Each structure stands twice: as structure tokens, then as C-alpha cells.
Coordinates of C-alpha atoms and ligand atoms in Angstrom, one line a residue:
X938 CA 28.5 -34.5 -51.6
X939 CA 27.9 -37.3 -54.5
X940 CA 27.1 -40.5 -52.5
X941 CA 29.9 -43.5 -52.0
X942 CA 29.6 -45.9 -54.5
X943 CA 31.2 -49.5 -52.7
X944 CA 31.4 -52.6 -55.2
X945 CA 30.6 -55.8 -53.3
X946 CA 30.4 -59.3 -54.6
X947 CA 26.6 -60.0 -54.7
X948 CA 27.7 -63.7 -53.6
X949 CA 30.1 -63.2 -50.7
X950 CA 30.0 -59.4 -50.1
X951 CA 33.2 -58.1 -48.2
X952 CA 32.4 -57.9 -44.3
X953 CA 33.8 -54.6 -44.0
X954 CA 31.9 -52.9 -46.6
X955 CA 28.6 -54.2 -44.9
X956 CA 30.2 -52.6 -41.6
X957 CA 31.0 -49.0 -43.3
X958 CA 26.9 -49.0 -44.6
X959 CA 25.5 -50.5 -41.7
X960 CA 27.1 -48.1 -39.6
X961 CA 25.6 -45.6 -42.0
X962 CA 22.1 -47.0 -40.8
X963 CA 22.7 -46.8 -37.2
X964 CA 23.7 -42.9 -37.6
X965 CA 20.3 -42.2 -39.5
X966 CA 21.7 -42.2 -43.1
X967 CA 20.4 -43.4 -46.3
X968 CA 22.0 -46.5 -47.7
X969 CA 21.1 -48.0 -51.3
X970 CA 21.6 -51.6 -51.5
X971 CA 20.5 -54.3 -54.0
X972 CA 18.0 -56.9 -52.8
X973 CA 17.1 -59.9 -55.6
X974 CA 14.2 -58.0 -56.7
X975 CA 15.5 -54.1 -57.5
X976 CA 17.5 -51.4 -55.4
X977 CA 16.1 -50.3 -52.1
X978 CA 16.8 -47.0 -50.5
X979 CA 17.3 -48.6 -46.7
X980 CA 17.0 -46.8 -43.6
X981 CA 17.2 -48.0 -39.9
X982 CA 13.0 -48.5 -39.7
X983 CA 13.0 -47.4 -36.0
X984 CA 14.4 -44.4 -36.0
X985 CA 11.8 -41.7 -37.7
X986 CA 13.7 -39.0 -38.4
X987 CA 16.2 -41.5 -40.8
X988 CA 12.8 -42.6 -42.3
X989 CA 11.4 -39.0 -43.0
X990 CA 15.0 -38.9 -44.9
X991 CA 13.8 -41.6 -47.5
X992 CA 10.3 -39.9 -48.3
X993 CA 13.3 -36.6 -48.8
X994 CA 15.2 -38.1 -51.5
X995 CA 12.6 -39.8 -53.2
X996 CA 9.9 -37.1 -52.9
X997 CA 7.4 -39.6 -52.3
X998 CA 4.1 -38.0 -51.1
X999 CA 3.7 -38.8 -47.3
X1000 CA 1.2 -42.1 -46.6
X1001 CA 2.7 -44.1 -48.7
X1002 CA 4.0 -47.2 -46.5
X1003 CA 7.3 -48.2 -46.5
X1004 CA 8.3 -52.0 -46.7
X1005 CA 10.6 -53.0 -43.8
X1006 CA 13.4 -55.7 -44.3
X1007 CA 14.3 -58.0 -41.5
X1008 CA 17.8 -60.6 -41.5
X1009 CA 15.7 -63.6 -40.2
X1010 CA 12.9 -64.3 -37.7
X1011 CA 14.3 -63.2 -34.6
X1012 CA 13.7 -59.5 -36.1
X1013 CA 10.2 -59.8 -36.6
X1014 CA 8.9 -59.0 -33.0
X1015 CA 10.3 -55.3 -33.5
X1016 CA 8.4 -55.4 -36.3
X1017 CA 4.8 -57.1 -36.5
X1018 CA 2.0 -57.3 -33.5
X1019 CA 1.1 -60.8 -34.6
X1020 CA 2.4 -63.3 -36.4
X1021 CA -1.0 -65.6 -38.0
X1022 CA -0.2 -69.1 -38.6
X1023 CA -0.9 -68.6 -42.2
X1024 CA 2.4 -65.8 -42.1
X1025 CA 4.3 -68.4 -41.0
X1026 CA 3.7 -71.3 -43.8
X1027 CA 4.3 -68.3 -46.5
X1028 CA 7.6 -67.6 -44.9
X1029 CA 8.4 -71.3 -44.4
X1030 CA 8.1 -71.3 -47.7
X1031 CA 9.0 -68.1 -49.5
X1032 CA 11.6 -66.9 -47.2
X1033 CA 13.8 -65.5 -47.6
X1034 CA 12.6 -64.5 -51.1
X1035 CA 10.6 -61.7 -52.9
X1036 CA 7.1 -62.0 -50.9
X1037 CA 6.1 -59.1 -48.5
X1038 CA 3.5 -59.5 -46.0
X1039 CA 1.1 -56.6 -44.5
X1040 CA 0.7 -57.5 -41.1
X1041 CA -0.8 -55.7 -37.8
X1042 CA 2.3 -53.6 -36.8
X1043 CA 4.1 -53.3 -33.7
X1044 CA 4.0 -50.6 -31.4
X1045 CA 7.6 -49.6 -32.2
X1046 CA 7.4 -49.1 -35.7
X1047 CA 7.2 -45.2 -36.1
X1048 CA 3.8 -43.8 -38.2
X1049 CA 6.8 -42.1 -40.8
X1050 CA 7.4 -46.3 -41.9
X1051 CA 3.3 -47.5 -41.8
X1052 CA 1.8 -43.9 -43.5
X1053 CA 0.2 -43.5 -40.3
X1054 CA -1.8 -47.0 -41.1
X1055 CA -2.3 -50.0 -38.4
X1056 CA -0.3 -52.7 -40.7
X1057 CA 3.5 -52.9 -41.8
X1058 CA 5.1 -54.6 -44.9
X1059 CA 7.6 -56.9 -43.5
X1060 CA 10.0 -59.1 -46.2
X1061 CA 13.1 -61.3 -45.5
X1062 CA 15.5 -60.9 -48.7
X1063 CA 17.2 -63.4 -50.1
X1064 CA 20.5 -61.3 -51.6
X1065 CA 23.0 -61.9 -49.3
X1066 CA 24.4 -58.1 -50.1
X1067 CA 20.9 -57.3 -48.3
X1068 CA 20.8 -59.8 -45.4
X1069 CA 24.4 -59.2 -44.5
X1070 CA 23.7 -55.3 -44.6
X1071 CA 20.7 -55.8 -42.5
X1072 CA 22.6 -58.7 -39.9
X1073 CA 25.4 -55.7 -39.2
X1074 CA 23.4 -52.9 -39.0
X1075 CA 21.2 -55.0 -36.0
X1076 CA 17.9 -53.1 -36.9
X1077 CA 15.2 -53.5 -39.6
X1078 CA 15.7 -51.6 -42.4
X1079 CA 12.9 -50.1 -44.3
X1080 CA 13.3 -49.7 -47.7
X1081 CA 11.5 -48.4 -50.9
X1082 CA 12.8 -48.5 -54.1
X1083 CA 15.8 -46.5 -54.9
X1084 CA 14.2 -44.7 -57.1
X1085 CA 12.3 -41.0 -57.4
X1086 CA 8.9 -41.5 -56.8
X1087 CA 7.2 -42.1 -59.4
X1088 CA 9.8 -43.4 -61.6
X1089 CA 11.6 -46.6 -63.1
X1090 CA 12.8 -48.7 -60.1
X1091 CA 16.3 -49.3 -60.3
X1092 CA 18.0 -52.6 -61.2
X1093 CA 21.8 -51.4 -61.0
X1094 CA 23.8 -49.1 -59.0
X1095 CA 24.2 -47.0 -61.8
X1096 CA 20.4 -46.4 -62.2
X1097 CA 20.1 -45.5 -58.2
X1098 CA 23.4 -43.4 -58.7
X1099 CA 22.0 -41.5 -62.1
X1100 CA 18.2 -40.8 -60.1
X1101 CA 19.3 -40.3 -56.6
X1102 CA 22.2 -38.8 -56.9
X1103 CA 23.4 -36.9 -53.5
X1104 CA 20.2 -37.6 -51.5
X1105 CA 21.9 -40.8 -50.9
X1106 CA 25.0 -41.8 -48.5
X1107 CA 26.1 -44.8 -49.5
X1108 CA 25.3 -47.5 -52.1
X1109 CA 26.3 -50.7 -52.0
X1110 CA 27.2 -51.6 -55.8
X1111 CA 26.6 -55.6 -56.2
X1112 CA 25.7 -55.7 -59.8
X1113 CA 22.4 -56.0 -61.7
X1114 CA 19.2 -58.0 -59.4
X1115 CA 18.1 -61.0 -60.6
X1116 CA 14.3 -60.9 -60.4
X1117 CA 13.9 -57.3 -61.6
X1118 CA 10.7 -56.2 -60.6
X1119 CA 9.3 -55.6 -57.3
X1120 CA 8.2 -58.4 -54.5
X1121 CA 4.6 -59.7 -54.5
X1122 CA 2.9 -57.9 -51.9
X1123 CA 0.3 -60.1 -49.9
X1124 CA -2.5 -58.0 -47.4
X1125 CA -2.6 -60.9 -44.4
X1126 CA -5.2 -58.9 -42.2
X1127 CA -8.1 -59.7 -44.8
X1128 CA -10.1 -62.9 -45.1
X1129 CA -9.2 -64.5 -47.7
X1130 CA -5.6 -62.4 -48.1
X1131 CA -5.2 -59.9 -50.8
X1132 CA -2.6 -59.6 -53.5
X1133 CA -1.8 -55.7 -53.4
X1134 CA 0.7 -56.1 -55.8
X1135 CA 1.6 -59.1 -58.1
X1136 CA 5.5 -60.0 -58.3
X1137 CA 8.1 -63.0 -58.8
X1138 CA 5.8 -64.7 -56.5
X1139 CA 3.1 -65.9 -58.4
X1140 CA -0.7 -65.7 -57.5
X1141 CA -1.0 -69.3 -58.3
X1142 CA 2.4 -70.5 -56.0
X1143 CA 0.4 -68.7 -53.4
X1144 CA -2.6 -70.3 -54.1
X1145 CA -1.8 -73.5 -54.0
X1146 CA -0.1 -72.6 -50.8
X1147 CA -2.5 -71.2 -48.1
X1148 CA -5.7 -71.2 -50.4
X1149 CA -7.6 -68.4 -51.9
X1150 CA -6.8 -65.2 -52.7
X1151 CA -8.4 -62.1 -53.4
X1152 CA -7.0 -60.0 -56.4
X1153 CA -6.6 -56.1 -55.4
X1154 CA -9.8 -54.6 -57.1
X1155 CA -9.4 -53.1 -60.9
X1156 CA -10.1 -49.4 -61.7
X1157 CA -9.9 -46.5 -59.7
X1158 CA -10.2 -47.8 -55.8
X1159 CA -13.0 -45.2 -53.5
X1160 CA -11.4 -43.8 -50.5
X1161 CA -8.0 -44.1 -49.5
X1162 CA -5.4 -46.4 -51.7
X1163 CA -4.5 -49.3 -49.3
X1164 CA -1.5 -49.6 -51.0
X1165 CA 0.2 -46.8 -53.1
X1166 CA 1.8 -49.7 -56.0
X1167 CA -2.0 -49.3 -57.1
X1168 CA -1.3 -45.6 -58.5
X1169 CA -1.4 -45.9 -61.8
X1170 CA 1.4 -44.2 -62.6
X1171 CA 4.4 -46.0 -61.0
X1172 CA 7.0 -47.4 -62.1
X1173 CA 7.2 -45.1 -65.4
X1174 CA 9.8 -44.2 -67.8
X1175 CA 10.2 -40.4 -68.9
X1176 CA 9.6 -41.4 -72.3
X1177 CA 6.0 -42.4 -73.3
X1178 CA 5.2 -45.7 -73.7
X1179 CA 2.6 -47.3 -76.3
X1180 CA 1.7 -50.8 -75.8
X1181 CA 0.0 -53.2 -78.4
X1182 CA -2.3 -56.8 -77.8
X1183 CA -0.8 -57.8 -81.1
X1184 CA 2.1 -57.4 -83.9
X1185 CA 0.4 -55.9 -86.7
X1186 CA -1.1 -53.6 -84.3
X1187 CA 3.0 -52.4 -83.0
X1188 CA 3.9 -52.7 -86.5
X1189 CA 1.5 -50.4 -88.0
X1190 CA 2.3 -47.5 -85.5
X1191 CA 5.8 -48.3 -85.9
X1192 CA 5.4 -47.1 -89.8
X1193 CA 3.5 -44.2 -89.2
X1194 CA 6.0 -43.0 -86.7
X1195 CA 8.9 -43.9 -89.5
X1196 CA 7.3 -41.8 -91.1
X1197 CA 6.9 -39.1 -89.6
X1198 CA 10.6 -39.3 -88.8
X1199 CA 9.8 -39.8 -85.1
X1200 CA 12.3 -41.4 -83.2
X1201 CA 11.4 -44.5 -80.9
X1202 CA 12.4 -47.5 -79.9
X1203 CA 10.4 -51.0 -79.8
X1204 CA 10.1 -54.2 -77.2
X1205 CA 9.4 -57.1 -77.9
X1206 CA 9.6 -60.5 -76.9
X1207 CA 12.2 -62.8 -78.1
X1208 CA 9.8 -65.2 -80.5
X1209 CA 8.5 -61.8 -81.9
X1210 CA 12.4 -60.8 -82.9
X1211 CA 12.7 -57.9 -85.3
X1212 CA 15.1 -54.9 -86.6
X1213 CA 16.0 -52.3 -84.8
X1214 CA 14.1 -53.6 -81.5
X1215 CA 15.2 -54.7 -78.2
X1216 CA 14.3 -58.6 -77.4
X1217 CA 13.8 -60.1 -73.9
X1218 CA 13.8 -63.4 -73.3
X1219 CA 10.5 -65.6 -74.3
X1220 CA 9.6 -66.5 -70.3
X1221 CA 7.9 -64.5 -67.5
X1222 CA 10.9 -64.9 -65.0
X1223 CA 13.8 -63.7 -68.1
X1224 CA 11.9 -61.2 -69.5
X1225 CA 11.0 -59.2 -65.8
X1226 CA 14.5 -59.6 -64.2
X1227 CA 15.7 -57.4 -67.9
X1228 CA 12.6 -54.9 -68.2
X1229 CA 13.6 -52.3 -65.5
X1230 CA 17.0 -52.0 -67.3
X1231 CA 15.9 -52.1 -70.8
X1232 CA 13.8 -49.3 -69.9
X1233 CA 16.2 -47.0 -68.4
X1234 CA 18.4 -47.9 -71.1
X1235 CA 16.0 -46.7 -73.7
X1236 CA 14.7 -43.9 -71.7
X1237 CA 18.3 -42.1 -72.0
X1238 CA 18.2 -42.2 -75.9
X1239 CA 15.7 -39.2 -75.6
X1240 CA 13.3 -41.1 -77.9
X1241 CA 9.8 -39.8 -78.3
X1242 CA 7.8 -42.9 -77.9
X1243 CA 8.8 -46.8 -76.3
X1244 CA 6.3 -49.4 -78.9
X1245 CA 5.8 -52.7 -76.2
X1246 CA 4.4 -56.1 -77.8
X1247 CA 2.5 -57.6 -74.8
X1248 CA 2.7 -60.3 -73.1
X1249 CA -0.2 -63.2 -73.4
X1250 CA -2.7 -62.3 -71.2
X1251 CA -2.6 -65.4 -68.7
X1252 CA -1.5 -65.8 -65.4
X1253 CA 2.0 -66.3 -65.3
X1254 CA 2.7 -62.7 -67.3
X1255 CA 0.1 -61.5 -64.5
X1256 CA 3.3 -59.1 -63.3
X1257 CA 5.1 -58.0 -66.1
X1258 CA 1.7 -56.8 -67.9
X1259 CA 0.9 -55.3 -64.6
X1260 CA 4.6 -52.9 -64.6
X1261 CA 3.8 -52.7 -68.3
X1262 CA 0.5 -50.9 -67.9
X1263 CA 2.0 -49.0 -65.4
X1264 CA 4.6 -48.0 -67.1
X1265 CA 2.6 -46.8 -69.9
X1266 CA 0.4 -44.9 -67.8
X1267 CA 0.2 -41.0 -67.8
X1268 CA -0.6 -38.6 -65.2
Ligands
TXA1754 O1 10.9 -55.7 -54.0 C1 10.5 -54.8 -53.2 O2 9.5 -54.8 -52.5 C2 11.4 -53.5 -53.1 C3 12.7 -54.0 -52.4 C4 13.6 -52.8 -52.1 O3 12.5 -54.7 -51.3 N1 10.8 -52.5 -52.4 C5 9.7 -51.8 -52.9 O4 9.2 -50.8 -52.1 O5 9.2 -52.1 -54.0 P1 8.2 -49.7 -52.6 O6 8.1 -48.8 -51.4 O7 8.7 -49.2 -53.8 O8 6.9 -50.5 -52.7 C6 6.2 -50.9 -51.6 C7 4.9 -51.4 -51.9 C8 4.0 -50.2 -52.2 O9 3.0 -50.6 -53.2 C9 3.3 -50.0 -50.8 O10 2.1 -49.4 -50.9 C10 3.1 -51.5 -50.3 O11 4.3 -52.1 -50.8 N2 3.0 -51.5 -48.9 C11 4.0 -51.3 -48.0 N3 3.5 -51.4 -46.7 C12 2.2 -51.6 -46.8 C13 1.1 -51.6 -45.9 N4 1.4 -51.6 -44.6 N5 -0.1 -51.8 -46.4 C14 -0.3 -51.9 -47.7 N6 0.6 -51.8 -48.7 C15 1.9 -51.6 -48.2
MG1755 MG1 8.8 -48.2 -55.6

């Protein structure tokens, strides 16, 4: 059965449509629901077999840790064994908002939502689409992406619908997300913390915040990954994707694959403008909350290659470059 596609304002959404998917949730179904960053693919995050469900549909490889989504504070001792000082300045702060924090988990949190591990990934969002979802179901939700594994997260319905398909129930349709790429993920049990994943949160807002912070080692990590958004291959289009340091760099490949006669398509951004090219705005914040969608969009044009200008190399494009590369990487 194809899943039940519910528009909802993102601002105000209806109180009976959050009632129908919550109630979803609470029978161990699979609800997709926009949060500010991209489309999850909730389920209630106590109930185990509803969370084998979610590894199901996305045919994500078992051990990969799910992040679980609370409605406020009064959800988190379900959810976390401690709560550090330091946890509670970042959600002073960042909360609700696009920062997940990996925490010591609590006892109730089945071994399907932690990949067997010791800690949880515990966010508040700020979309009220998500909290109101999460307020009516009563139970943290944990959610992935709604996306295959593997593949382009999704920043509309239509994206969940087109990748998901029927191994979804419900989605909750509230228009595109604003941030567009996935929260910053911040490892609390290590000292100093460690950024496992970088996001609309920025290393330096965090910084200047609790202090310092490691940066998730570069390369291939020994042993087990302690966090699966350090695959490189994640967050990939179909299509490969080239990227280039500079323009005459894109612009040369871009003739030889003219050409050739090859079809592709080129990003770049906006102070870079060109023909035949798709242009995203010239900021960090503007450029990720369009990426996701520019990239399914040119994925389903059955191109042969995607040509990406890069971002400067500094701090504040520490995100985007790092969905870039993995977007570009194959295997
Ligand atoms: O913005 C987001 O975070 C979205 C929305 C739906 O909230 N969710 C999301 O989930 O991106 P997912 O499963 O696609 O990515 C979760 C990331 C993975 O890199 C995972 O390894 C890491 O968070 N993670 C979750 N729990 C963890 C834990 N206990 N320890 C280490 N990493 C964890
Ligand atoms: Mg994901």
C-alpha cells in the first residue's frame, strides 16, 4: 500500500493530522515527518520491534545508531543515563534546534536504537510539524533520515515519497526544510567533546560555548566507526559527482565532457554564475538548506556526471564541503 501523504502547515500544523501520525507511532508504524534540518523516518524509540522497522525500509546495515527526538526536557530521562552540566548549557542554548548530543543511554532505550553501543543521540527539533508529532505521540521518536541508506537525504515529501515509497505509513508533508543538511552531532562522553558530524551548528558557535573541541579524526578510522555519518559514502546522489578547488579547473572538464557529447550538469555558487548551471546562494546557511534538493533534482535528469565548484575551504563552509565530499565519494 503507497504510504499516506498528509499536507500540514509547517507553522501551525493541523492537530488532527499530528493525532492520525502519532497514533501511527504508538501502533509501531513508520512515520516520515519534516524536522528543520531534512526528513526523518520516526519511529516510537522504545518499542524495538517498530525500530527494527526503520533499519527495513531504509536497508541500513545494523550498528548504525539511530538519533532519538524528544518534545522538551521532561522526555529526556526515558532517554539519557546522565545529563552532564555541559549537555545542559548546549541545550540552553541550541535547543530546540539542529544539535544532537551522544550521551550515556538509559536503560530503556532498546540496543535496535544505540547499535548495540553504551550512548544515545538525543535532539530536540525546532519544526513545530516535528515537536507537535512527537508531544502527541507521548514517546521519543527515533528517527534517521528518510532516506535509503546510503543515499541523498531528503528535503521534501516528495523526495521521502520517490525513495521510500511503501516502506513507509504515513508522511507528514510540511513543505521543503529550512536548514537542509543534517544536525551537528556532538560525542559528550569524551574529554574535550567530539564533533562526529559537522552541521548548521557551527564548530566555532560551539566553541565559543562550552570550550574546546575535538574534530572526528580524518581518513579511514581503525576499529569500529563511532559514528556511521563518517562512511564515506553517505549522503550520495546516483549520479557521479566531480568536484573542483577552482573554476578553470570545473571549466576545463566541463569542455572535454561537451565534447565528448556527455551529458552533465554543473553547481556552482552564485558569485561564480554561469550558463547552463544551477546557482546556490553565495552563504553557508543559503547554499546548504538548497543542496539536498538541487541534487535530487539533478540526479533525475539521468546525467552522467554532477561538476561542483567548492566552497572556500574555511570554517564556516566546514559542512557543506563535508556533504560535498561525501557526496562525491564512490564505493
Ligand atoms: O538532522 C538530523 O540529525 C536528522 C533528522 C531527522 O533529525 N537525522 C539524521 O539521522 O541525520 P541519521 O541516522 O541519518 O544520522 C545520524 C547520525 C549518524 O552519523 C549516526 O552515526 C550518529 O548520528 N549517531 C547517532 N547516535 C549515535 C551514537 N550513539 N554515537 C555516535 N553517533 C551517533
Ligand atoms: Mg542519514
Amino acid at each position: 500500500m503507497p504510504p499516506r501523504l498528509v499536507p500540514v502547515d509547517p507553522r501551525a500544523p493541523d492537530l488532527a493530522a499530528l493525532a492520525d501520525a502519532a497514533a501511527v507511532l504508538r501502533a509501531g508504524g513508520l512515520v516520515a515527518f519534516p524536522t528543520e534540518t531534512v526528513y526523518g523516518l520516526g519511529a516510537n524509540a522504545l518499542d524495538p520491534a517498530a525500530v527494527r522497522g526503520i533499519y527495513a525500509a531504509k536497508g541500513r546495515p545494523p550498528g548504525n545508531p539511530l538519533i532519538v527526538h524528544v518534545a522538551g526536557p521532561e522526555m529526556l530521562g526515558r532517554v539519557v543515563a546522565e545529563w552532564p552540566p555541559m549537555a545542559q548549557t548546549l541545550a540552553d542554548r541550541f535547543w530546540p534546534g539542529p544539535l544532537t548530543l551522544v550521551l550515556p543511554r538509559a536503560a530503556g532505550v532498546p540496543d535496535e536504537v544505540t547499535g548495540g553501543g553504551t550512548t544515545v543521540g538525543v535532539r530536540m527539533p525546532a519544526h513545530p510539524v516535528a515537536l507537535g508529532l512527537i508531544r502527541a505521540a507521548g514517546v521519543p521518536v527515533a528517527a534517521p533520515s528518510a532516506n535509503r541508506s546510503t543515499e541523498l537525504s531528503p528535503t521534501r515529501a516528495g523526495h521521502v515519497l520517490a525513495g521510500l515509497g511503501e516502506r513507509v505509513d504515513l508522511i507528514l508533508d510540511g513543505g521543503p526544510t529550512p536548514d537542509g543538511i543534517e544536525s551537528t552531532v556532538l560525542d559528550l562522553t569524551t574529554d574535550p567533546p567530539t564533533l562526529l558530524r559537522p552541521g548548521p551548528i557551527s564548530l566555532a558557535s560551539l566553541v565559543k560555548l562550552i570550550g574546546p573541541v575535538r574534530r572526528r579524526p580524518e581518513g579511514p578510522a581503525a576499529g569500529p566507526l563511532p559514528s556511521p555519518g563518517l562512511m564515506p559514502r553517505h549522503y550520495a546522489p546516483r549520479t557521479p559527482v566531480e568536484l573542483f578547488e577552482g573554476r578553470a579547473a570545473l571549466d576545463r572538464r566541463a569542455d572535454e565532457l561537451r565534447r565528448a557529447g556527455t551529458a552533465f550538469g554543473m553547481v556552482l555558487p552564485g558569485s561564480a554564475a554561469g550558463p547552463d548551471a544551477v546557482v546556490l546562494p553565495d552563504d553557508p546557511a543559503g547554499y546548504a538548506s538548497r543542496l539536498y534538493d538541487v541534487l535530487h533534482e539533478l540526479d533525475g535528469r539521468s546525467l552522467s556526471r554532477i561538476l561542483i565548484l567548492l566552497p572556500p575551504d574555511t570554517d564556516d563552509w566546514f559542512a557543506v564541503r563535508d556533504r560535498l565530499t561525501r557526496a562525491a565519494a564512490r564505493g
